[in-house]
Amino acid sequence: MKRIDIAVVDDHDLFREGIMLVLRQIPGYHILFDASDGELFLEKLRTQKPDIVLMDVNMPRMDGVSATAQALALCPDLKIIALTMFSDHLHYSQMIQAGVKGFMLKKGNKQELQQAISEVFKGGVYFSQDILQKVALRTFRKDDEQRMTARELEVLGLVCSGLSTPEIADKLFISVKTVEGHRTNIFQKTEVRNTAELIIWAIRNDYLTIE
Amino acid sequence: MKRIDIAVVDDHDLFREGIMLVLRQIPGYHILFDASDGELFLEKLRTQKPDIVLMDVNMPRMDGVSATAQALALCPDLKIIALTMFSDHLHYSQMIQAGVKGFMLKKGNKQELQQAISEVFKGGVYFSQDILQKVALRTFRKDDEQRMTARELEVLGLVCSGLSTPEIADKLFISVKTVEGHRTNIFQKTEVRNTAELIIWAIRNDYLTIE
DNA sequence: TATGAATCAGGGGGATTCCCCTATATCGTT
DNA sequence: AACGATATAGGGGAATCCCCCTGATTCATA
């Protein structure tokens, strides 16, 4: 059986060190490298090609979504598993869109992690039960209401992390007017009147998780 | 040198397993037991007495604050170190009030964890730099002004239910300018910049419950 | 009695939000 | 080739937000 080379990307040192020790315990698994943010990961990826990448979603400098997208642009056959604290729809859909092959929660255990890596390594996919249930519930409940586009989800995510319209425009390299346009569409689709209601809506509908 | 018996309390299986492996690597450290929430921890505490407890703050069933308070009621000399994702003031002050001897963030590394355990075991205290800076800044500025007044809490509640400033003024039969004044005070006390951040703050600090 | 805290109210002003409207480029589908 | 959806960008304007001030009450308490 081939050795599985794994890369771990997470900004929390303790968690990263811990999960690397967990992985080392499993026969056949090998830690190729680790990184504390997306930029460092992309840098190391230029010289080393792991079979599996465990990618945190929320990180400073460059987050998991950008890092995943850019990594897959360089190595389209890279197998990336998202690993996050939160099971909200926003994190999920953004990472799916970025191209991850799996999605599991940090509250999962060693067995689940092993299963996820095994499935994805064999060419399959893996999504934790929590995620699947939430997504299923959501699409079942409100499919008639207009689905949001990828860009709108992105803007929604930034709004929900407390950024103002100019800040979002700056981050996405687009005009303030465009962001306003996306906001207007989001408001119409969610039937809210202001930012406060939008945040509450996002939490109620599992687009945003706060702990 | 005496063996240090450690208990790890955290609801995230992967993190808990990982940190236990990290601790096992350190000579002289011994994992006495672990628990996935406060209740299970208190149960195990009845038969086993660790020297050091690493306690997560946010957990299901019974959180770290209650667990810490109850544990110290049973064993007043127990040495508990809070271990959390967030450096919010509420988390900090609640855990301090509950009686923890140390407070560190999950984004810290192995060296910091070792230092924290070492200090607290020797009878001292340990607080991470991030925490100290935040607290120092705050107490330096105005100390106890962080408590919100009744009226401010009332306004906060209305903001969090999605009302605009004029709507709140209308509802409370006061001037828009007065509501703006309350908002300004709330913003300062919570250290947020806009309504979106305020709502997230309110949820995170249990001033607002959704679902 | 004096001091401070809380609540109330307002002036002013710049930034942002939120609502209309139009318009172009692209991309995939029919 | 035509169409619809999406993302982009902008004009204009009213409302609101967010910040800086000042000042007047009331009320508890030191």
Tab-separated table of C-alpha atoms (C1' of nucleotides) in Angstrom:
chain	number	residue	atom	x	y	z
A	1	MET	CA	0.000	0.000	0.000
A	2	LYS	CA	1.291	3.380	-0.991
A	3	ARG	CA	2.246	5.897	1.653
A	4	ILE	CA	-0.203	8.794	1.863
A	5	ASP	CA	1.543	12.158	1.979
A	6	ILE	CA	-0.480	14.719	3.907
A	7	ALA	CA	-0.204	18.483	4.310
A	8	VAL	CA	-1.858	20.273	7.227
A	9	VAL	CA	-2.851	23.942	6.906
A	10	ASP	CA	-4.172	25.623	10.044
A	11	ASP	CA	-3.314	28.819	11.859
A	12	HIS	CA	-3.837	27.395	15.344
A	13	ASP	CA	-0.449	26.035	16.341
A	14	LEU	CA	-1.747	23.770	19.054
A	15	PHE	CA	-4.394	22.233	16.851
A	16	ARG	CA	-1.972	21.794	13.982
A	17	GLU	CA	0.666	20.137	16.135
A	18	GLY	CA	-1.997	17.954	17.700
A	19	ILE	CA	-3.569	16.742	14.509
A	20	MET	CA	-0.162	16.015	13.042
A	21	LEU	CA	0.542	13.736	15.990
A	22	VAL	CA	-2.838	12.084	15.512
A	23	LEU	CA	-2.061	11.466	11.850
A	24	ARG	CA	1.419	10.116	12.580
A	25	GLN	CA	-0.167	7.437	14.735
A	26	ILE	CA	-1.964	6.025	11.727
A	27	PRO	CA	0.083	3.489	9.734
A	28	GLY	CA	0.655	4.492	6.140
A	29	TYR	CA	0.100	8.164	6.801
A	30	HIS	CA	2.964	10.583	6.430
A	31	ILE	CA	3.081	14.308	7.142
A	32	LEU	CA	4.739	15.931	4.153
A	33	PHE	CA	4.575	19.461	5.516
A	34	ASP	CA	2.416	21.888	7.447
A	35	ALA	CA	1.630	25.586	7.104
A	36	SER	CA	0.053	28.226	9.320
A	37	ASP	CA	-1.709	30.112	6.554
A	38	GLY	CA	-2.691	29.957	2.906
A	39	GLU	CA	0.273	31.865	1.557
A	40	LEU	CA	2.837	29.698	3.279
A	41	PHE	CA	0.971	26.652	2.034
A	42	LEU	CA	1.069	27.782	-1.600
A	43	GLU	CA	4.757	28.508	-1.256
A	44	LYS	CA	5.554	25.025	0.001
A	45	LEU	CA	3.253	23.487	-2.587
A	46	ARG	CA	5.586	24.660	-5.317
A	47	THR	CA	8.208	22.110	-4.284
A	48	GLN	CA	6.196	19.394	-2.539
A	49	LYS	CA	3.065	17.614	-3.741
A	50	PRO	CA	0.963	16.002	-1.018
A	51	ASP	CA	-1.727	13.400	-1.750
A	52	ILE	CA	-4.123	14.952	0.729
A	53	VAL	CA	-4.404	18.473	2.128
A	54	LEU	CA	-6.262	19.199	5.354
A	55	MET	CA	-7.275	22.834	5.016
A	56	ASP	CA	-8.665	25.126	7.689
A	57	VAL	CA	-11.220	27.649	6.430
A	58	ASN	CA	-10.643	30.663	8.670
A	59	MET	CA	-7.067	31.834	8.632
A	60	PRO	CA	-5.255	35.177	8.681
A	61	ARG	CA	-3.509	36.606	5.593
A	62	MET	CA	-4.983	34.128	3.136
A	63	ASP	CA	-7.993	32.054	4.117
A	64	GLY	CA	-8.838	28.497	3.146
A	65	VAL	CA	-11.154	29.429	0.297
A	66	SER	CA	-8.559	31.457	-1.616
A	67	ALA	CA	-5.799	29.007	-0.798
A	68	THR	CA	-7.871	26.080	-2.069
A	69	ALA	CA	-8.816	27.840	-5.288
A	70	GLN	CA	-5.263	28.907	-6.034
A	71	ALA	CA	-3.799	25.528	-5.142
A	72	LEU	CA	-6.225	23.760	-7.470
A	73	ALA	CA	-5.379	26.198	-10.231
A	74	LEU	CA	-1.770	25.031	-9.943
A	75	CYS	CA	-2.443	21.347	-9.262
A	76	PRO	CA	-5.927	20.464	-10.515
A	77	ASP	CA	-5.735	16.895	-9.189
A	78	LEU	CA	-4.874	17.941	-5.633
A	79	LYS	CA	-7.197	16.393	-3.046
A	80	ILE	CA	-8.195	18.919	-0.423
A	81	ILE	CA	-10.343	18.276	2.630
A	82	ALA	CA	-11.802	21.270	4.448
A	83	LEU	CA	-11.481	21.109	8.214
A	84	THR	CA	-13.353	23.716	10.204
A	85	MET	CA	-15.001	24.536	13.499
A	86	PHE	CA	-18.259	25.557	11.949
A	87	SER	CA	-20.934	23.707	10.057
A	88	ASP	CA	-22.618	26.699	8.494
A	89	HIS	CA	-23.781	26.834	4.951
A	90	LEU	CA	-21.531	29.729	3.987
A	91	HIS	CA	-18.311	27.965	4.847
A	92	TYR	CA	-19.584	24.831	3.241
A	93	SER	CA	-20.734	26.269	-0.076
A	94	GLN	CA	-17.677	28.451	-0.501
A	95	MET	CA	-15.282	25.580	0.043
A	96	ILE	CA	-17.316	23.324	-2.242
A	97	GLN	CA	-17.181	26.001	-4.888
A	98	ALA	CA	-13.432	26.284	-4.380
A	99	GLY	CA	-13.168	22.593	-5.127
A	100	VAL	CA	-12.643	20.611	-1.926
A	101	LYS	CA	-13.217	16.871	-2.033
A	102	GLY	CA	-14.268	16.602	1.569
A	103	PHE	CA	-15.559	18.626	4.452
A	104	MET	CA	-15.346	17.668	8.085
A	105	LEU	CA	-15.666	19.372	11.441
A	106	LYS	CA	-13.003	19.765	14.082
A	107	LYS	CA	-15.362	18.276	16.597
A	108	GLY	CA	-15.173	15.024	14.640
A	109	ASN	CA	-12.894	12.279	15.919
A	110	LYS	CA	-9.882	10.347	14.735
A	111	GLN	CA	-11.951	7.598	13.121
A	112	GLU	CA	-13.902	10.093	11.070
A	113	LEU	CA	-10.735	11.840	9.986
A	114	GLN	CA	-9.250	8.539	8.930
A	115	GLN	CA	-12.377	7.681	6.975
A	116	ALA	CA	-12.395	11.063	5.255
A	117	ILE	CA	-8.761	10.781	4.211
A	118	SER	CA	-9.238	7.199	3.068
A	119	GLU	CA	-12.298	8.001	0.946
A	120	VAL	CA	-10.800	11.050	-0.662
A	121	PHE	CA	-7.478	9.332	-1.301
A	122	LYS	CA	-9.315	6.561	-3.172
A	123	GLY	CA	-10.815	9.211	-5.415
A	124	GLY	CA	-14.110	9.592	-3.596
A	125	VAL	CA	-15.537	12.359	-1.473
A	126	TYR	CA	-16.358	12.738	2.203
A	127	PHE	CA	-18.773	15.026	4.001
A	128	SER	CA	-19.562	14.854	7.674
A	129	GLN	CA	-23.077	13.980	8.778
A	130	ASP	CA	-23.622	17.367	10.406
A	131	ILE	CA	-22.931	19.129	7.158
A	132	LEU	CA	-25.073	16.859	5.051
A	133	GLN	CA	-28.019	17.215	7.399
A	134	LYS	CA	-27.861	20.983	7.479
A	135	VAL	CA	-27.518	21.298	3.739
A	136	ALA	CA	-30.288	18.801	3.090
A	137	LEU	CA	-32.622	20.591	5.504
A	138	ARG	CA	-31.906	23.906	3.906
A	139	THR	CA	-32.378	22.964	0.282
A	140	PHE	CA	-35.481	21.018	1.220
A	141	ARG	CA	-37.007	23.831	3.213
A	142	LYS	CA	-36.490	26.813	0.996
A	143	ASP	CA	-35.761	25.966	-2.561
A	144	ASP	CA	-38.447	28.200	-3.975
A	145	GLU	CA	-36.699	31.292	-2.653
A	146	GLN	CA	-34.076	32.444	-5.095
A	147	ARG	CA	-30.728	30.768	-4.772
A	148	MET	CA	-27.835	33.092	-4.203
A	149	THR	CA	-24.989	33.266	-6.675
A	150	ALA	CA	-21.399	32.483	-5.794
A	151	ARG	CA	-20.439	36.127	-5.750
A	152	GLU	CA	-23.410	37.028	-3.590
A	153	LEU	CA	-22.451	34.314	-1.106
A	154	GLU	CA	-18.962	35.726	-1.023
A	155	VAL	CA	-20.233	39.228	-0.317
A	156	LEU	CA	-22.659	37.880	2.264
A	157	GLY	CA	-19.809	36.205	4.042
A	158	LEU	CA	-17.797	39.405	4.207
A	159	VAL	CA	-20.794	41.416	5.385
A	160	CYS	CA	-21.310	38.836	8.106
A	161	SER	CA	-17.733	39.162	9.229
A	162	GLY	CA	-18.318	42.837	9.895
A	163	LEU	CA	-16.820	44.487	6.823
A	164	SER	CA	-18.322	47.665	5.374
A	165	THR	CA	-19.147	48.069	1.701
A	166	PRO	CA	-15.945	50.004	0.851
A	167	GLU	CA	-13.892	47.418	2.720
A	168	ILE	CA	-15.516	44.599	0.784
A	169	ALA	CA	-14.960	46.400	-2.524
A	170	ASP	CA	-11.330	46.815	-1.569
A	171	LYS	CA	-10.919	43.168	-0.666
A	172	LEU	CA	-12.567	41.848	-3.822
A	173	PHE	CA	-10.913	44.401	-6.113
A	174	ILE	CA	-14.266	45.592	-7.445
A	175	SER	CA	-16.132	48.874	-7.287
A	176	VAL	CA	-18.168	50.025	-4.300
A	177	LYS	CA	-21.130	50.300	-6.615
A	178	THR	CA	-20.862	46.668	-7.560
A	179	VAL	CA	-20.808	45.607	-3.953
A	180	GLU	CA	-23.872	47.749	-3.376
A	181	GLY	CA	-25.532	45.941	-6.251
A	182	HIS	CA	-24.779	42.560	-4.710
A	183	ARG	CA	-26.031	43.782	-1.343
A	184	THR	CA	-29.280	44.930	-2.913
A	185	ASN	CA	-29.775	41.531	-4.543
A	186	ILE	CA	-28.997	39.738	-1.296
A	187	PHE	CA	-31.468	41.949	0.559
A	188	GLN	CA	-34.198	41.150	-1.947
A	189	LYS	CA	-33.544	37.430	-1.917
A	190	THR	CA	-33.477	37.228	1.848
A	191	GLU	CA	-36.287	39.725	2.324
A	192	VAL	CA	-34.466	41.809	4.900
A	193	ARG	CA	-34.234	45.590	5.216
A	194	ASN	CA	-30.846	46.255	6.735
A	195	THR	CA	-27.532	44.770	7.754
A	196	ALA	CA	-28.695	43.849	11.231
A	197	GLU	CA	-31.549	41.775	9.905
A	198	LEU	CA	-29.233	40.211	7.353
A	199	ILE	CA	-26.839	38.940	10.008
A	200	ILE	CA	-29.715	37.499	12.000
A	201	TRP	CA	-31.112	35.919	8.853
A	202	ALA	CA	-27.719	34.391	8.054
A	203	ILE	CA	-27.499	32.821	11.489
A	204	ARG	CA	-31.082	31.581	11.462
A	205	ASN	CA	-30.559	29.954	8.089
A	206	ASP	CA	-27.223	28.386	8.922
A	207	TYR	CA	-25.279	30.571	6.554
A	208	LEU	CA	-23.294	31.806	9.513
A	209	THR	CA	-22.317	30.097	12.742
A	210	ILE	CA	-21.203	31.921	15.833
A	211	GLU	CA	-19.791	30.261	18.877
B	1	MET	CA	10.547	15.861	39.871
B	2	LYS	CA	6.973	14.950	40.471
B	3	ARG	CA	4.790	13.755	37.633
B	4	ILE	CA	2.186	16.333	36.603
B	5	ASP	CA	-1.262	14.811	36.196
B	6	ILE	CA	-3.312	16.652	33.632
B	7	ALA	CA	-6.984	16.560	32.665
B	8	VAL	CA	-8.177	17.850	29.292
B	9	VAL	CA	-11.744	19.100	28.899
B	10	ASP	CA	-12.833	20.026	25.370
B	11	ASP	CA	-15.782	19.081	23.201
B	12	HIS	CA	-13.803	18.922	19.977
B	13	ASP	CA	-12.579	15.356	19.721
B	14	LEU	CA	-9.821	16.054	17.242
B	15	PHE	CA	-8.449	18.956	19.222
B	16	ARG	CA	-8.648	17.009	22.458
B	17	GLU	CA	-6.914	13.966	21.025
B	18	GLY	CA	-4.310	16.176	19.436
B	19	ILE	CA	-3.467	18.176	22.519
B	20	MET	CA	-3.249	15.011	24.569
B	21	LEU	CA	-0.625	13.706	22.171
B	22	VAL	CA	1.220	17.003	22.395
B	23	LEU	CA	1.215	16.778	26.180
B	24	ARG	CA	2.353	13.148	26.202
B	25	GLN	CA	5.434	14.218	24.278
B	26	ILE	CA	6.546	16.381	27.172
B	27	PRO	CA	8.576	14.505	29.825
B	28	GLY	CA	6.978	14.516	33.242
B	29	TYR	CA	3.518	15.215	31.941
B	30	HIS	CA	0.830	12.593	32.316
B	31	ILE	CA	-2.729	12.609	31.048
B	32	LEU	CA	-4.918	11.545	33.945
B	33	PHE	CA	-8.187	11.725	32.027
B	34	ASP	CA	-10.108	13.711	29.451
B	35	ALA	CA	-13.727	14.765	29.078
B	36	SER	CA	-15.867	16.143	26.257
B	37	ASP	CA	-17.981	18.447	28.414
B	38	GLY	CA	-18.285	19.956	31.874
B	39	GLU	CA	-20.612	17.345	33.318
B	40	LEU	CA	-18.439	14.410	32.344
B	41	PHE	CA	-15.464	16.269	33.775
B	42	LEU	CA	-17.142	16.805	37.163
B	43	GLU	CA	-18.120	13.172	37.236
B	44	LYS	CA	-14.566	11.969	36.673
B	45	LEU	CA	-13.237	14.544	39.114
B	46	ARG	CA	-14.994	12.744	41.945
B	47	THR	CA	-12.572	9.838	41.714
B	48	GLN	CA	-9.459	11.386	40.148
B	49	LYS	CA	-7.607	14.545	41.160
B	50	PRO	CA	-5.438	16.093	38.453
B	51	ASP	CA	-2.774	18.681	39.187
B	52	ILE	CA	-3.719	20.744	36.167
B	53	VAL	CA	-6.955	21.040	34.204
B	54	LEU	CA	-7.026	22.416	30.663
B	55	MET	CA	-10.567	23.695	30.266
B	56	ASP	CA	-12.337	24.796	27.090
B	57	VAL	CA	-14.790	27.657	27.586
B	58	ASN	CA	-17.459	26.927	25.008
B	59	MET	CA	-18.926	23.463	25.346
B	60	PRO	CA	-22.347	21.850	25.030
B	61	ARG	CA	-24.350	20.724	28.090
B	62	MET	CA	-22.147	22.416	30.656
B	63	ASP	CA	-19.694	25.099	29.607
B	64	GLY	CA	-16.270	25.863	31.004
B	65	VAL	CA	-17.417	28.634	33.305
B	66	SER	CA	-19.913	26.511	35.240
B	67	ALA	CA	-17.621	23.510	35.234
B	68	THR	CA	-14.762	25.582	36.619
B	69	ALA	CA	-16.883	27.127	39.357
B	70	GLN	CA	-18.348	23.800	40.438
B	71	ALA	CA	-15.029	22.017	40.298
B	72	LEU	CA	-13.416	24.652	42.518
B	73	ALA	CA	-16.298	24.413	44.950
B	74	LEU	CA	-15.419	20.738	45.381
B	75	CYS	CA	-11.625	21.067	45.178
B	76	PRO	CA	-10.626	24.641	46.048
B	77	ASP	CA	-6.948	24.019	45.315
B	78	LEU	CA	-7.510	22.680	41.811
B	79	LYS	CA	-5.422	24.463	39.184
B	80	ILE	CA	-7.436	25.202	36.078
B	81	ILE	CA	-6.188	26.809	32.871
B	82	ALA	CA	-8.758	28.160	30.419
B	83	LEU	CA	-8.108	27.274	26.784
B	84	THR	CA	-10.248	29.004	24.195
B	85	MET	CA	-10.503	30.214	20.619
B	86	PHE	CA	-11.576	33.699	21.544
B	87	SER	CA	-9.998	36.524	23.451
B	88	ASP	CA	-13.305	38.259	24.191
B	89	HIS	CA	-13.416	40.163	27.402
B	90	LEU	CA	-16.542	38.339	28.508
B	91	HIS	CA	-14.903	34.946	28.182
B	92	TYR	CA	-11.909	36.234	30.026
B	93	SER	CA	-13.693	37.916	32.905
B	94	GLN	CA	-16.114	35.070	33.409
B	95	MET	CA	-13.355	32.517	33.616
B	96	ILE	CA	-11.324	34.724	35.924
B	97	GLN	CA	-14.354	35.138	38.131
B	98	ALA	CA	-14.835	31.382	38.090
B	99	GLY	CA	-11.307	31.052	39.413
B	100	VAL	CA	-8.961	29.922	36.658
B	101	LYS	CA	-5.229	30.281	37.256
B	102	GLY	CA	-4.361	30.742	33.622
B	103	PHE	CA	-5.849	31.707	30.302
B	104	MET	CA	-4.421	30.904	26.927
B	105	LEU	CA	-5.622	30.836	23.331
B	106	LYS	CA	-5.813	27.827	21.073
B	107	LYS	CA	-3.743	29.640	18.534
B	108	GLY	CA	-0.837	29.527	20.952
B	109	ASN	CA	1.861	26.894	20.485
B	110	LYS	CA	3.340	23.992	22.385
B	111	GLN	CA	5.989	26.109	24.085
B	112	GLU	CA	3.398	28.499	25.416
B	113	LEU	CA	1.243	25.654	26.668
B	114	GLN	CA	4.223	24.142	28.434
B	115	GLN	CA	5.060	27.460	30.031
B	116	ALA	CA	1.476	27.945	31.167
B	117	ILE	CA	1.299	24.524	32.763
B	118	SER	CA	4.699	24.935	34.362
B	119	GLU	CA	3.870	28.318	35.888
B	120	VAL	CA	0.484	27.307	37.199
B	121	PHE	CA	1.813	24.024	38.567
B	122	LYS	CA	4.426	25.940	40.553
B	123	GLY	CA	1.630	27.956	42.114
B	124	GLY	CA	1.813	30.914	39.790
B	125	VAL	CA	-0.502	32.172	37.089
B	126	TYR	CA	-0.253	32.422	33.312
B	127	PHE	CA	-2.060	34.679	30.850
B	128	SER	CA	-1.287	34.863	27.159
B	129	GLN	CA	0.051	38.072	25.697
B	130	ASP	CA	-3.057	38.661	23.595
B	131	ILE	CA	-5.241	38.541	26.652
B	132	LEU	CA	-2.986	40.730	28.753
B	133	GLN	CA	-2.819	43.358	26.051
B	134	LYS	CA	-6.565	43.512	25.642
B	135	VAL	CA	-7.224	43.662	29.345
B	136	ALA	CA	-4.468	46.152	29.974
B	137	LEU	CA	-5.764	48.423	27.248
B	138	ARG	CA	-9.235	48.242	28.634
B	139	THR	CA	-8.476	48.731	32.298
B	140	PHE	CA	-6.022	51.424	31.395
B	141	ARG	CA	-8.681	53.306	29.524
B	142	LYS	CA	-11.662	53.277	31.808
B	143	ASP	CA	-11.788	50.173	33.909
B	144	ASP	CA	-15.321	49.504	35.028
B	145	GLU	CA	-17.096	51.571	32.420
B	146	GLN	CA	-17.537	48.388	30.433
B	147	ARG	CA	-20.752	47.495	32.179
B	148	MET	CA	-23.755	48.514	30.140
B	149	THR	CA	-26.615	50.441	31.626
B	150	ALA	CA	-30.209	49.260	31.576
B	151	ARG	CA	-31.152	51.671	28.820
B	152	GLU	CA	-28.170	50.674	26.742
B	153	LEU	CA	-29.124	47.039	27.071
B	154	GLU	CA	-32.632	47.938	25.971
B	155	VAL	CA	-31.322	49.745	22.893
B	156	LEU	CA	-28.913	46.885	22.205
B	157	GLY	CA	-31.817	44.473	22.216
B	158	LEU	CA	-33.766	46.542	19.705
B	159	VAL	CA	-30.752	46.972	17.454
B	160	CYS	CA	-30.291	43.225	17.538
B	161	SER	CA	-33.889	42.653	16.534
B	162	GLY	CA	-33.227	44.593	13.356
B	163	LEU	CA	-34.654	48.016	14.157
B	164	SER	CA	-33.089	51.168	12.752
B	165	THR	CA	-32.202	54.152	14.916
B	166	PRO	CA	-35.366	56.153	14.054
B	167	GLU	CA	-37.500	53.079	14.683
B	168	ILE	CA	-35.920	52.591	18.092
B	169	ALA	CA	-36.433	56.268	18.948
B	170	ASP	CA	-40.059	55.911	17.959
B	171	LYS	CA	-40.540	52.813	20.030
B	172	LEU	CA	-38.941	54.239	23.161
B	173	PHE	CA	-40.535	57.697	22.771
B	174	ILE	CA	-37.151	59.386	22.825
B	175	SER	CA	-35.191	61.429	20.302
B	176	VAL	CA	-33.141	59.944	17.483
B	177	LYS	CA	-30.177	61.810	18.883
B	178	THR	CA	-30.535	60.070	22.197
B	179	VAL	CA	-30.611	56.681	20.565
B	180	GLU	CA	-27.514	57.643	18.629
B	181	GLY	CA	-25.868	58.543	21.911
B	182	HIS	CA	-26.703	55.159	23.392
B	183	ARG	CA	-25.429	53.447	20.259
B	184	THR	CA	-22.153	55.336	20.481
B	185	ASN	CA	-21.704	54.279	24.101
B	186	ILE	CA	-22.524	50.670	23.260
B	187	PHE	CA	-20.044	50.698	20.394
B	188	GLN	CA	-17.312	51.983	22.672
B	189	LYS	CA	-18.020	49.487	25.414
B	190	THR	CA	-18.154	46.543	23.073
B	191	GLU	CA	-15.301	47.759	20.909
B	192	VAL	CA	-17.095	47.235	17.622
B	193	ARG	CA	-17.208	49.487	14.576
B	194	ASN	CA	-20.615	48.878	13.060
B	195	THR	CA	-23.976	47.215	13.481
B	196	ALA	CA	-22.891	43.945	11.897
B	197	GLU	CA	-20.051	43.526	14.354
B	198	LEU	CA	-22.327	44.508	17.208
B	199	ILE	CA	-24.780	41.724	16.466
B	200	ILE	CA	-22.019	39.174	16.207
B	201	TRP	CA	-20.625	40.469	19.483
B	202	ALA	CA	-24.031	40.245	21.139
B	203	ILE	CA	-24.503	36.647	20.098
B	204	ARG	CA	-21.002	35.652	21.044
B	205	ASN	CA	-21.449	37.212	24.459
B	206	ASP	CA	-24.869	35.778	25.074
B	207	TYR	CA	-26.626	39.098	24.978
B	208	LEU	CA	-28.658	37.756	22.101
B	209	THR	CA	-29.817	34.231	21.480
B	210	ILE	CA	-30.925	33.011	18.096
B	211	GLU	CA	-32.730	29.756	17.324
C	1	DT	C1'	-24.091	69.076	49.985
C	2	DA	C1'	-21.387	67.650	46.328
C	3	DT	C1'	-20.001	64.431	43.053
C	4	DG	C1'	-20.710	61.276	39.576
C	5	DA	C1'	-23.533	58.303	36.804
C	6	DA	C1'	-27.393	57.826	33.828
C	7	DT	C1'	-30.586	59.568	30.685
C	8	DC	C1'	-32.050	62.822	27.845
C	9	DA	C1'	-31.336	66.133	23.743
C	10	DG	C1'	-29.174	68.609	20.272
C	11	DG	C1'	-25.442	70.819	16.485
C	12	DG	C1'	-22.603	69.593	12.900
C	13	DG	C1'	-20.529	66.809	9.440
C	14	DG	C1'	-18.557	63.158	6.806
C	15	DA	C1'	-19.262	58.331	5.602
C	16	DT	C1'	-22.213	54.731	4.613
C	17	DT	C1'	-26.405	52.600	3.631
C	18	DC	C1'	-30.234	51.806	0.853
C	19	DC	C1'	-33.181	52.831	-2.759
C	20	DC	C1'	-34.223	54.131	-7.545
C	21	DC	C1'	-32.352	53.964	-12.484
C	22	DT	C1'	-29.331	52.468	-16.783
C	23	DA	C1'	-25.780	49.906	-19.153
C	24	DT	C1'	-22.003	46.762	-20.811
C	25	DA	C1'	-19.414	42.267	-21.078
C	26	DT	C1'	-19.417	37.500	-20.511
C	27	DC	C1'	-20.947	32.998	-20.338
C	28	DG	C1'	-23.882	29.044	-20.956
C	29	DT	C1'	-28.084	27.340	-22.886
C	30	DT	C1'	-31.744	26.954	-26.004
D	1	DA	C1'	-28.225	33.546	-33.252
D	2	DA	C1'	-30.958	34.729	-29.419
D	3	DC	C1'	-31.790	34.529	-24.738
D	4	DG	C1'	-31.241	34.608	-19.677
D	5	DA	C1'	-28.359	34.866	-15.847
D	6	DT	C1'	-24.449	36.870	-13.806
D	7	DA	C1'	-21.018	40.267	-12.709
D	8	DT	C1'	-19.552	44.480	-13.528
D	9	DA	C1'	-20.046	49.823	-13.045
D	10	DG	C1'	-22.139	54.043	-12.632
D	11	DG	C1'	-25.635	58.502	-11.567
D	12	DG	C1'	-28.429	60.404	-8.263
D	13	DG	C1'	-30.571	61.097	-3.883
D	14	DA	C1'	-32.658	60.469	0.624
D	15	DA	C1'	-32.031	58.233	4.858
D	16	DT	C1'	-29.201	56.485	8.086
D	17	DC	C1'	-25.034	55.630	10.422
D	18	DC	C1'	-21.152	57.029	13.014
D	19	DC	C1'	-18.300	60.327	14.898
D	20	DC	C1'	-17.071	64.668	17.127
D	21	DC	C1'	-18.866	68.052	20.457
D	22	DT	C1'	-22.095	70.592	24.410
D	23	DG	C1'	-25.480	70.758	27.843
D	24	DA	C1'	-29.716	69.855	30.955
D	25	DT	C1'	-32.047	66.949	34.043
D	26	DT	C1'	-32.613	63.425	37.676
D	27	DC	C1'	-31.035	60.348	41.107
D	28	DA	C1'	-28.179	57.827	44.212
D	29	DT	C1'	-24.556	58.073	47.147
D	30	DA	C1'	-20.341	59.479	49.166
